[in-house]
Short mmCIF file of C-alpha atoms in Angstrom, two decimals:
data_model
loop_
_atom_site.label_atom_id
_atom_site.label_comp_id
_atom_site.label_asym_id
_atom_site.label_seq_id
_atom_site.Cartn_x
_atom_site.Cartn_y
_atom_site.Cartn_z
CA MET A 1 -23.77 -16.64 24.37
CA THR A 2 -20.36 -14.83 24.67
CA ASP A 3 -19.11 -11.07 25.73
CA SER A 4 -16.25 -10.67 24.18
CA LYS A 5 -15.95 -10.40 20.23
CA VAL A 6 -15.82 -13.20 18.11
CA LEU A 7 -11.96 -13.73 16.67
CA VAL A 8 -11.73 -13.88 13.05
CA ILE A 9 -8.16 -15.14 11.99
CA PRO A 10 -7.20 -15.39 7.78
CA CYS A 11 -4.25 -17.42 6.60
CA SER A 12 -3.01 -13.86 4.12
CA GLY A 13 -0.86 -16.40 2.36
CA ILE A 14 1.28 -14.56 -0.30
CA GLY A 15 1.31 -16.63 -2.99
CA LYS A 16 -1.77 -17.15 -4.48
CA PRO A 17 -4.85 -14.42 -4.99
CA PHE A 18 -7.29 -16.56 -2.99
CA GLY A 19 -5.54 -15.59 0.62
CA THR A 20 -5.59 -12.47 -0.20
CA ILE A 21 -9.22 -12.66 -0.76
CA GLY A 22 -9.56 -13.91 2.58
CA ARG A 23 -8.07 -11.29 4.59
CA GLU A 24 -9.92 -8.44 2.62
CA ALA A 25 -12.86 -10.15 3.39
CA THR A 26 -11.71 -10.22 7.14
CA PHE A 27 -10.79 -7.09 7.48
CA THR A 28 -14.38 -6.21 5.73
CA VAL A 29 -16.13 -7.70 8.47
CA VAL A 30 -14.02 -6.50 11.41
CA ASP A 31 -14.19 -3.09 10.28
CA GLU A 32 -16.77 -2.50 8.30
CA LEU A 33 -19.93 -5.22 8.71
CA ARG A 34 -19.25 -6.10 12.49
CA PRO A 35 -17.32 -4.08 13.90
CA GLY A 36 -19.15 -4.11 17.77
CA LYS A 37 -18.87 -8.51 17.12
CA ALA A 38 -15.38 -9.32 15.51
CA ASP A 39 -12.18 -8.68 15.89
CA THR A 40 -8.28 -10.44 14.42
CA ASN A 41 -5.00 -10.46 15.44
CA CYS A 42 -2.06 -11.18 13.60
CA LEU A 43 -1.96 -15.26 12.96
CA SER A 44 2.24 -14.95 13.13
CA LEU A 45 2.38 -13.22 16.84
CA LEU A 46 -0.54 -15.79 17.57
CA VAL A 47 2.23 -18.23 16.80
CA MET A 48 4.86 -16.83 17.79
CA GLY A 49 4.10 -17.12 21.43
CA ASP A 50 2.94 -13.37 21.66
CA PRO A 51 1.08 -13.70 25.21
CA ASP A 52 -1.91 -11.52 24.32
CA ALA A 53 -2.14 -12.47 21.52
CA LYS A 54 -2.23 -16.28 22.97
CA ARG A 55 -4.66 -15.73 25.13
CA GLN A 56 -6.97 -13.61 23.14
CA VAL A 57 -7.27 -16.75 20.78
CA GLN A 58 -7.60 -19.04 23.62
CA GLU A 59 -10.29 -17.00 25.04
CA SER A 60 -12.50 -16.67 22.01
CA LEU A 61 -14.85 -18.14 19.82
CA CYS A 62 -12.66 -18.36 16.77
CA VAL A 63 -13.81 -18.31 13.28
CA ALA A 64 -10.64 -19.62 11.13
CA VAL A 65 -9.69 -18.42 7.05
CA ASP A 66 -8.18 -20.47 5.05
CA GLY A 67 -7.14 -19.44 1.64
CA CYS A 68 -6.28 -23.23 -0.23
CA PRO A 69 -6.31 -26.03 1.76
CA LEU A 70 -2.89 -26.64 3.21
CA GLU A 71 -5.32 -24.68 6.21
CA CYS A 72 -2.67 -22.55 7.80
CA ALA A 73 -5.01 -20.28 9.61
CA ARG A 74 -6.60 -23.81 11.11
CA LYS A 75 -3.14 -24.93 11.93
CA ASN A 76 -1.63 -22.16 13.83
CA ILE A 77 -5.16 -21.21 15.59
CA GLU A 78 -4.57 -25.23 16.73
CA ILE A 79 -1.05 -24.68 17.75
CA ALA A 80 -1.33 -21.36 19.54
CA GLY A 81 -4.41 -23.23 22.00
CA GLY A 82 -7.55 -22.10 20.42
CA ARG A 83 -10.42 -24.11 19.12
CA ILE A 84 -12.19 -23.63 16.00
CA ASP A 85 -15.96 -23.06 16.29
CA ALA A 86 -16.16 -22.31 12.12
CA HIS A 87 -14.50 -22.63 8.78
CA VAL A 88 -14.50 -21.24 5.94
CA ARG A 89 -12.48 -21.84 2.53
CA VAL A 90 -12.27 -19.84 -0.21
CA MET A 91 -11.70 -22.60 -2.27
CA ASP A 92 -15.61 -23.60 -1.37
CA LEU A 93 -16.41 -20.20 -2.28
CA LEU A 94 -14.52 -20.70 -5.61
CA ARG A 95 -16.50 -24.00 -6.36
CA ASP A 96 -19.62 -22.21 -6.08
CA ASN A 97 -18.44 -19.16 -8.06
CA ARG A 98 -17.29 -20.80 -10.97
CA GLY A 99 -17.47 -17.48 -13.05
CA LEU A 100 -15.83 -15.70 -10.90
CA LYS A 101 -11.07 -16.23 -11.60
CA PRO A 102 -9.04 -13.71 -9.17
CA ARG A 103 -5.52 -13.90 -10.76
CA GLN A 104 -4.21 -10.37 -8.93
CA VAL A 105 -2.80 -11.17 -6.02
CA THR A 106 -1.22 -7.73 -4.63
CA PHE A 107 -4.54 -5.70 -5.21
CA LEU A 108 -7.60 -7.57 -5.85
CA ASP A 109 -8.95 -7.78 -9.07
CA GLU A 110 -12.80 -6.79 -10.07
CA ASP A 111 -13.45 -10.96 -9.14
CA GLY A 112 -10.97 -11.33 -6.66
CA GLU A 113 -13.34 -8.30 -5.07
CA LYS A 114 -16.35 -9.73 -5.60
CA LEU A 115 -15.07 -13.16 -4.36
CA ALA A 116 -14.01 -11.39 -1.17
CA ALA A 117 -17.17 -9.62 -0.42
CA ILE A 118 -19.02 -12.91 -0.92
CA LEU A 119 -16.59 -14.27 1.39
CA ALA A 120 -17.15 -11.32 3.83
CA GLU A 121 -21.27 -11.27 4.26
CA ARG A 122 -20.05 -15.74 4.92
CA ILE A 123 -17.99 -14.93 7.81
CA ALA A 124 -20.56 -12.34 9.04
CA GLU A 125 -23.46 -14.96 9.10
CA LYS A 126 -20.81 -16.82 11.28
CA VAL A 127 -19.93 -14.25 13.54
CA ASP A 128 -23.12 -14.02 13.92
CA ASP A 129 -24.68 -17.23 14.68
CA LEU A 130 -21.23 -17.42 17.05
CA TYR A 131 -22.05 -14.13 19.22
CA THR A 132 -25.44 -14.66 19.03
CA GLY A 133 -24.76 -18.61 20.35
CA GLY A 134 -21.82 -19.32 21.29
CA SER A 135 -20.70 -19.91 24.32
CA ARG A 136 -16.60 -20.87 25.96
CA MET B 1 24.69 -24.87 -17.15
CA ASN B 2 25.04 -21.81 -14.00
CA ILE B 3 22.12 -22.05 -11.77
CA LYS B 4 21.52 -18.85 -9.74
CA PRO B 5 21.00 -19.55 -5.98
CA LYS B 6 17.74 -18.29 -4.55
CA ILE B 7 17.00 -15.85 -2.01
CA GLY B 8 13.83 -15.85 -0.61
CA VAL B 9 11.51 -12.73 0.94
CA VAL B 10 9.33 -13.39 4.43
CA SER B 11 6.93 -11.21 5.00
CA CYS B 12 5.01 -10.76 8.02
CA SER B 13 0.74 -11.51 8.03
CA GLY B 14 0.22 -8.67 9.68
CA GLU B 15 -3.16 -8.34 10.06
CA CYS B 16 -3.23 -6.27 13.21
CA CYS B 17 -2.69 -2.70 11.13
CA ILE B 18 -1.62 -1.27 8.16
CA LEU B 19 2.05 -1.67 8.63
CA GLY B 20 1.15 -5.50 7.83
CA THR B 21 -0.42 -4.70 4.91
CA LEU B 22 2.35 -2.21 3.49
CA SER B 23 5.05 -4.79 4.52
CA ARG B 24 3.05 -7.34 2.28
CA VAL B 25 2.35 -5.54 -0.75
CA ALA B 26 6.45 -4.02 -0.46
CA THR B 27 7.42 -7.66 -0.78
CA ARG B 28 4.98 -8.26 -3.61
CA PHE B 29 6.64 -5.53 -5.34
CA ILE B 30 10.02 -7.18 -5.02
CA LEU B 31 8.56 -10.34 -5.80
CA GLU B 32 6.48 -8.66 -9.57
CA GLY B 33 9.58 -7.16 -10.60
CA VAL B 34 12.11 -4.70 -8.24
CA ARG B 35 13.66 -8.41 -8.23
CA ALA B 36 12.16 -11.08 -9.63
CA ASP B 37 14.48 -13.56 -9.07
CA THR B 38 13.33 -13.59 -5.28
CA VAL B 39 11.07 -15.91 -3.95
CA THR B 40 8.99 -16.37 -1.04
CA LEU B 41 7.81 -17.78 1.53
CA CYS B 42 4.03 -17.49 3.11
CA LEU B 43 5.08 -17.30 6.55
CA PRO B 44 1.13 -19.60 7.72
CA LEU B 45 2.42 -22.34 5.72
CA PHE B 46 5.86 -21.46 7.81
CA LEU B 47 4.61 -21.38 11.05
CA ALA B 48 2.18 -24.18 10.79
CA GLY B 49 5.02 -26.67 9.97
CA ASP B 50 5.36 -26.59 6.51
CA SER B 51 9.38 -29.23 5.94
CA GLY B 52 9.53 -27.49 2.70
CA GLU B 53 9.29 -23.73 3.83
CA ARG B 54 11.58 -24.57 6.24
CA GLU B 55 14.24 -26.41 4.83
CA PHE B 56 14.05 -23.47 1.72
CA ALA B 57 15.25 -21.06 4.79
CA GLN B 58 17.82 -23.48 6.23
CA ARG B 59 19.39 -24.00 2.71
CA PHE B 60 19.16 -20.06 1.30
CA PRO B 61 19.34 -16.49 2.41
CA THR B 62 15.86 -14.95 3.60
CA VAL B 63 15.17 -11.14 3.91
CA SER B 64 12.58 -10.59 6.46
CA VAL B 65 10.23 -8.30 6.49
CA ASP B 66 7.94 -6.56 9.37
CA GLY B 67 5.68 -4.35 9.89
CA CYS B 68 6.44 -3.23 13.55
CA HIS B 69 9.17 -3.90 16.34
CA LYS B 70 7.70 -7.27 17.14
CA LEU B 71 9.21 -8.28 14.16
CA CYS B 72 7.69 -12.15 14.34
CA ALA B 73 8.60 -12.98 10.90
CA LYS B 74 12.23 -12.25 11.42
CA LYS B 75 11.75 -14.01 14.73
CA ALA B 76 9.74 -17.48 13.05
CA ILE B 77 12.82 -17.70 10.46
CA GLU B 78 15.52 -17.49 13.15
CA LYS B 79 13.49 -19.87 15.58
CA PHE B 80 13.16 -22.79 12.76
CA SER B 81 15.40 -22.69 10.02
CA GLY B 82 18.52 -20.61 11.61
CA PRO B 83 19.48 -16.66 11.30
CA THR B 84 17.85 -14.61 8.15
CA ALA B 85 20.66 -12.76 6.33
CA ALA B 86 19.26 -9.49 6.47
CA SER B 87 15.34 -8.02 8.05
CA VAL B 88 13.81 -5.05 7.60
CA ASP B 89 11.54 -3.12 10.65
CA MET B 90 9.19 -0.51 8.58
CA GLU B 91 7.96 0.81 11.12
CA LYS B 92 11.05 1.25 12.39
CA LEU B 93 12.29 2.50 8.81
CA LEU B 94 9.05 4.95 8.37
CA MET B 95 10.17 6.60 11.56
CA GLU B 96 13.34 7.02 10.06
CA TRP B 97 11.71 8.97 7.38
CA GLY B 98 9.64 10.90 8.92
CA GLU B 99 6.10 9.06 6.99
CA GLU B 100 3.21 7.24 8.18
CA PRO B 101 0.63 5.59 6.26
CA THR B 102 -2.57 7.14 5.72
CA GLY B 103 -4.69 4.69 4.05
CA THR B 104 -6.45 1.54 6.57
CA ARG B 105 -5.48 -2.16 6.74
CA LYS B 106 -7.20 -2.95 3.84
CA THR B 107 -7.17 -0.17 1.40
CA LEU B 108 -3.67 1.39 0.85
CA SER B 109 -3.90 5.08 -0.21
CA ALA B 110 -1.51 6.24 -3.36
CA LYS B 111 1.02 7.76 -0.75
CA ASP B 112 1.27 4.42 0.71
CA VAL B 113 1.87 2.86 -2.53
CA GLU B 114 4.77 5.13 -3.13
CA PHE B 115 5.79 3.85 1.24
CA ALA B 116 5.55 0.45 -0.49
CA LYS B 117 7.35 1.48 -3.25
CA ARG B 118 10.18 2.86 -1.18
CA ILE B 119 10.40 0.06 1.43
CA ALA B 120 10.91 -2.31 -2.18
CA GLN B 121 13.76 -0.32 -2.77
CA GLU B 122 15.47 -0.73 1.08
CA VAL B 123 14.23 -4.77 1.04
CA ALA B 124 15.91 -4.93 -2.55
CA LYS B 125 19.50 -3.54 -1.14
CA ARG B 126 19.46 -6.54 1.23
CA VAL B 127 18.39 -9.31 -1.49
CA ASP B 128 21.23 -7.76 -3.92
CA GLU B 129 24.02 -7.94 -0.39
CA ALA B 130 22.45 -11.22 0.10
CA ARG B 131 23.72 -12.25 -3.12
CA GLU B 132 27.16 -10.84 -2.99
CA ASP B 133 27.63 -12.43 -0.08
CA GLN B 134 26.62 -16.14 -1.55
CA ASP B 135 28.70 -14.98 -4.52
CA GLY B 136 31.59 -15.06 -2.03
#
């Protein structure tokens, strides 16, 4: 069991709604659903070599949240020396919820908000699994 | 045919705090209308080593939009592709304006959205200057 918070890192892609969905779901988990168990940090800060951010990613159990198949969150965590303990992808969520078609990027529309809420629950489950059973 | 050279606007990912969300939203405002002839680079993709994103920043002027003084977007562009044409440090700007955001990193307040619009105007000035330099 780990005493440190699980680190949830979204890709925060800016070109399509999927990055916004992952980002918003992450904030929901970290700030509302699992505030004592989960934390996040700036993806760009850790890739740019910030010592505190790098140490955090290297010492934490990590959940990568990726919007598109390019998987930038996963790749950047690995570049920073972290290990992926769980990986959630918005594309998988879309496949399971074909009726929801998010279109807005800047501020999510209704379908985007619904997907972000579903994704947040999935991430929270991963956090629970890792926080209670993970080890590093 | 006269093809207008492109200008890229790059927001930090900024998951740490509301300033990152503000920089992201301001950048989206630029793309959606304030200067719709610009493009954005996806910083996570750029950081993950995507050759297309990095080559774009080598060939075309970029304006970085950073949420805080750590200036991750500016530093990333300069590390991997060369100097930015201009940069915006939102933390510094808000300090100069004597303003502070009032929402959260997940949900901006109405006042924050107004800040984002105002910041977008500052970014637009830099874009116009870069365009003038580009046109000679």
